mmCIF file of C-alpha atoms in Angstrom:
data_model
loop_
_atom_site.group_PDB
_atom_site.id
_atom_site.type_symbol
_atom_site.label_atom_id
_atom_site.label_comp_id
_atom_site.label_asym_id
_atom_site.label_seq_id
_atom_site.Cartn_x
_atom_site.Cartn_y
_atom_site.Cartn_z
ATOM 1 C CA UNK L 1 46.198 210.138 57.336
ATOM 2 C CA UNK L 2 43.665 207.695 58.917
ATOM 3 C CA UNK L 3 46.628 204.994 59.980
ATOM 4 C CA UNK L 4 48.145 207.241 62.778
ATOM 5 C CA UNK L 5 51.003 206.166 65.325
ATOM 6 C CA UNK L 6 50.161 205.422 68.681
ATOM 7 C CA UNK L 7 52.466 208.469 69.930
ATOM 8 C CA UNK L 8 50.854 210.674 67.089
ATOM 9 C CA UNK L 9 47.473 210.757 68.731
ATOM 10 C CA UNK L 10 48.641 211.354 72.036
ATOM 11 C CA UNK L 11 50.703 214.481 70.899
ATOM 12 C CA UNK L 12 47.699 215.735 68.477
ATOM 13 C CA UNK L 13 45.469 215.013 71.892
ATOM 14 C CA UNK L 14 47.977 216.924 74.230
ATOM 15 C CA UNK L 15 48.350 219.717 71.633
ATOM 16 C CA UNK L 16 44.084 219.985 71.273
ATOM 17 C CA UNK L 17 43.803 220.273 75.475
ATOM 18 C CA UNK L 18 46.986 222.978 74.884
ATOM 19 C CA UNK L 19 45.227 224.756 72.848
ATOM 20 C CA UNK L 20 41.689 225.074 74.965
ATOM 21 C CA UNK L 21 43.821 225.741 78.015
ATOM 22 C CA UNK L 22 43.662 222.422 79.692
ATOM 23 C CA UNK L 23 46.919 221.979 81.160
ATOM 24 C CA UNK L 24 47.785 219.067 83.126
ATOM 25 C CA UNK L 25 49.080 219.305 86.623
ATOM 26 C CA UNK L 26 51.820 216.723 86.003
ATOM 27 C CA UNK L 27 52.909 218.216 82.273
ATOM 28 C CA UNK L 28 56.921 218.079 82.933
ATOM 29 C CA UNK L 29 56.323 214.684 84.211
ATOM 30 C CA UNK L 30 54.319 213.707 81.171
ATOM 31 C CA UNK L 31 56.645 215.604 78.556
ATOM 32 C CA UNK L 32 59.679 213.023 80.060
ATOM 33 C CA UNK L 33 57.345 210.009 79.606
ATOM 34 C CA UNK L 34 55.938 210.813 75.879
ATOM 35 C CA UNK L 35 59.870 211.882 75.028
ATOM 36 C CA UNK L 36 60.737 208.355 75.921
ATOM 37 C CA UNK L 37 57.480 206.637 74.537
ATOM 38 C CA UNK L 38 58.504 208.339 71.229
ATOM 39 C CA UNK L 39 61.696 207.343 71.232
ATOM 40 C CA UNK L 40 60.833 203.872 71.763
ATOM 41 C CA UNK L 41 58.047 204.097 69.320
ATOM 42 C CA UNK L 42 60.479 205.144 66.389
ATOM 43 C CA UNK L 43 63.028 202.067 67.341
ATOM 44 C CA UNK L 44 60.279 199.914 67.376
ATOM 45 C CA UNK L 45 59.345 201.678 63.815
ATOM 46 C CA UNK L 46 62.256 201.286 62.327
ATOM 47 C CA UNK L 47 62.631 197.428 63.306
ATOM 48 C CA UNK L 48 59.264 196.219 62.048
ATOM 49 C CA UNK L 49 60.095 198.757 58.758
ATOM 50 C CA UNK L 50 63.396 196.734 57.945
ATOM 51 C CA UNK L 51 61.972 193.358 58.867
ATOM 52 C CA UNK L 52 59.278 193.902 56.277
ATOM 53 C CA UNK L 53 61.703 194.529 54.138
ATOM 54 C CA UNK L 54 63.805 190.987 55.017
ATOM 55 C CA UNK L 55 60.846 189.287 54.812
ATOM 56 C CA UNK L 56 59.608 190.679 50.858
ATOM 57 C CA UNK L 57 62.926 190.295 49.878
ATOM 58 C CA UNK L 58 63.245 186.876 50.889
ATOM 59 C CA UNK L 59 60.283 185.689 49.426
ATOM 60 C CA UNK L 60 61.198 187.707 46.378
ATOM 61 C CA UNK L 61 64.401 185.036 45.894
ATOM 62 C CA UNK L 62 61.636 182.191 46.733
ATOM 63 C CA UNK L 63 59.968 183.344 44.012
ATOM 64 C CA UNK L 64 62.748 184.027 41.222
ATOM 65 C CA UNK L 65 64.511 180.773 42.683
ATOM 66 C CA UNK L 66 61.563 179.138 40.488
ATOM 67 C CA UNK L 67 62.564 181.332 37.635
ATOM 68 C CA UNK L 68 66.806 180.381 36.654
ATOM 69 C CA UNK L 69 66.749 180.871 32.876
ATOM 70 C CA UNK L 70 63.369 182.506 32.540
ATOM 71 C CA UNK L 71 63.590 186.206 30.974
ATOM 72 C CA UNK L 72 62.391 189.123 31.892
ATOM 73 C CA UNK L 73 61.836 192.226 30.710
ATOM 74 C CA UNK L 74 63.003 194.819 32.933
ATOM 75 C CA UNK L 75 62.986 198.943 33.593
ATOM 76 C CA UNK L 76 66.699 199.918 34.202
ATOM 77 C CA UNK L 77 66.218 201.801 38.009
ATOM 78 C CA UNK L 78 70.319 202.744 38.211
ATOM 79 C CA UNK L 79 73.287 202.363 36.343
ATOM 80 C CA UNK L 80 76.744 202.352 38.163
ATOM 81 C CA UNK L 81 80.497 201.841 36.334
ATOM 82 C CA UNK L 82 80.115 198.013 37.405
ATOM 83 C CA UNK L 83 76.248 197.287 38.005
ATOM 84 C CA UNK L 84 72.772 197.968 36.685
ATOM 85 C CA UNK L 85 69.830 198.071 39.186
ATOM 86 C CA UNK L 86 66.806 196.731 37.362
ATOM 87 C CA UNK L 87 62.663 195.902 38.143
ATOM 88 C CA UNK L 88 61.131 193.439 36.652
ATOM 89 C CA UNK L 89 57.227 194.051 35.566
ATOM 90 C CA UNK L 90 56.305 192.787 39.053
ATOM 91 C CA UNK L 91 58.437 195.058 40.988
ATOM 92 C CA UNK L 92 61.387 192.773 42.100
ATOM 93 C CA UNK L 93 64.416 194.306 41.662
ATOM 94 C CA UNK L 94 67.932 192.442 40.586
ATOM 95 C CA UNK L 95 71.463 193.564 39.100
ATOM 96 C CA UNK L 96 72.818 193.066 36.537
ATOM 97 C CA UNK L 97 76.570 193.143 36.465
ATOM 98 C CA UNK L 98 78.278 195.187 33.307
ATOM 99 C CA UNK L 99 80.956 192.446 33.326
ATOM 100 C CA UNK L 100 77.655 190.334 31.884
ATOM 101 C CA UNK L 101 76.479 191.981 29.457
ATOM 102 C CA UNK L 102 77.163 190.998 26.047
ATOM 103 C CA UNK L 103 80.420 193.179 24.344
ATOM 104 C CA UNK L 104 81.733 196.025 25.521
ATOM 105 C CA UNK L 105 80.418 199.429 27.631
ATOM 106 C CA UNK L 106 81.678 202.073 28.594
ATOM 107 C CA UNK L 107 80.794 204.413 31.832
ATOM 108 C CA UNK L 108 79.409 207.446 31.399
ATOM 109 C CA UNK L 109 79.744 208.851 35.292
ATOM 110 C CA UNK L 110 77.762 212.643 34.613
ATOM 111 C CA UNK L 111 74.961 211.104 32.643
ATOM 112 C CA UNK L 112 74.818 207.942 34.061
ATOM 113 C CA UNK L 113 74.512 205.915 30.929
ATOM 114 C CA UNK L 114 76.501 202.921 29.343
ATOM 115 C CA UNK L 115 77.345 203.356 25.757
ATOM 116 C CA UNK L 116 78.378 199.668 23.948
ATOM 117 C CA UNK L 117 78.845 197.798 21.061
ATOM 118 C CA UNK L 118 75.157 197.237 21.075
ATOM 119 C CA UNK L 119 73.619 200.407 21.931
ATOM 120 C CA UNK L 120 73.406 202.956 24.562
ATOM 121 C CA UNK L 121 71.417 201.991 28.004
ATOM 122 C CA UNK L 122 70.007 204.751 30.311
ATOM 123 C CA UNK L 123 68.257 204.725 33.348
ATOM 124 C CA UNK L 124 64.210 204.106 31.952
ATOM 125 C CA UNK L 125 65.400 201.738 29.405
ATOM 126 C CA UNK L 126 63.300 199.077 29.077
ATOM 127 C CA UNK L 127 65.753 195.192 28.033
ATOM 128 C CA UNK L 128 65.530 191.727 28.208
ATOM 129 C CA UNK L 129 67.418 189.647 30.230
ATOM 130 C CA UNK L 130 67.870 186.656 32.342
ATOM 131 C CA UNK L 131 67.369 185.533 35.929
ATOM 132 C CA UNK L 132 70.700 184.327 37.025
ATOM 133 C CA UNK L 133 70.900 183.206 40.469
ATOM 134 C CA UNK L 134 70.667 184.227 44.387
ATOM 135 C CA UNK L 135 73.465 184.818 46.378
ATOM 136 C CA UNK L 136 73.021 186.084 49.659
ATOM 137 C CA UNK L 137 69.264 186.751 48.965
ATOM 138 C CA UNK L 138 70.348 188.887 46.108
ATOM 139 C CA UNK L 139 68.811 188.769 43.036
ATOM 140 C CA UNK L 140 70.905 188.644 39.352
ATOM 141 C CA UNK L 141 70.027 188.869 36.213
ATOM 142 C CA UNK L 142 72.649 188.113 33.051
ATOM 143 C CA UNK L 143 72.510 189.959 29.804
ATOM 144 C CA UNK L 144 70.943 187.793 26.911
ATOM 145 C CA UNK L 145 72.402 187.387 23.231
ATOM 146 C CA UNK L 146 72.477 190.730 21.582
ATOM 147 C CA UNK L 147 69.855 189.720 19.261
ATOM 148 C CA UNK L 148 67.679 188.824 21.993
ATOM 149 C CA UNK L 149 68.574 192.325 24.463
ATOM 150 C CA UNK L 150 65.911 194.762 23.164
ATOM 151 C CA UNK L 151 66.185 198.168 24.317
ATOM 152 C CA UNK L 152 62.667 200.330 24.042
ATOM 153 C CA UNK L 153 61.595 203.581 25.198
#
């Protein structure tokens, strides 16, 4: 990979002097240092990882906040007995609560699939629906009119 981590290239440059038989005087000393250098590396990681993921979130609600009413069509991700996780065409993802959609489902817990009045929904399916609200930067979606809830391939 051409994006390498700071601690990365100093183990890859330890391990290349290792390997010609350039040892460093001061090695145990250095091992303790790099151990806690990593260590701090993958905290600090880890942090900037999740606040990336804060930050798209929250301007993912921004964004749908502009969008109550408006439907989408969306790829069903996951489907659990009381929610369905589901992307939209530009990669936001929402729930969709069973509760909302329109007549009656039934849980399927070994295949993972909802079978209802109005069809059967698996994971892949492909519906309409529309954008709810935000609560607590979460993003939901409601279940349209039958007529209007189109499941494709």
């Amino acid at each position: 990979s051409p994006i390498r981590r700071f601690i990365d290239l100093e183990v890859h440059t330890l391990l290349k002097d290792y390997i010609k038989g350039k040892y460093p005087e001061n090695f145990d000393k250095l091992y303790e240092e790099l151990v806690e250098i990593s260590k701090h590396c993958n905290v600090t990681t880890k942090q900037s990882d999740e606040l990336e993921r804060d930050v798209n979130n929250k301007l993912m609600v921004m964004y749908m906040e502009q969008h109550i009413s408006d439907i989408f069509n969306v790829i069903i991700c996951s489907i659990t007995r009381n929610y369905l996780t589901v992307k939209t065409d530009n990669d936001i993802y929402g729930k969709i609560s069973v509760k909302d959609l329109e007549g009656k489902y039934k849980f399927d817990d070994k295949n993972k699939v909802l079978y209802g009045n109005y069809g059967t929904l698996r994971v892949g399916d492909k519906i309409d629906v529309i954008f709810k609200e935000t609560e607590n930067d979460k993003i939901k979606f409601t279940s349209p009119t039958p007529s209007m809830t189109r499941i494709r391939k």
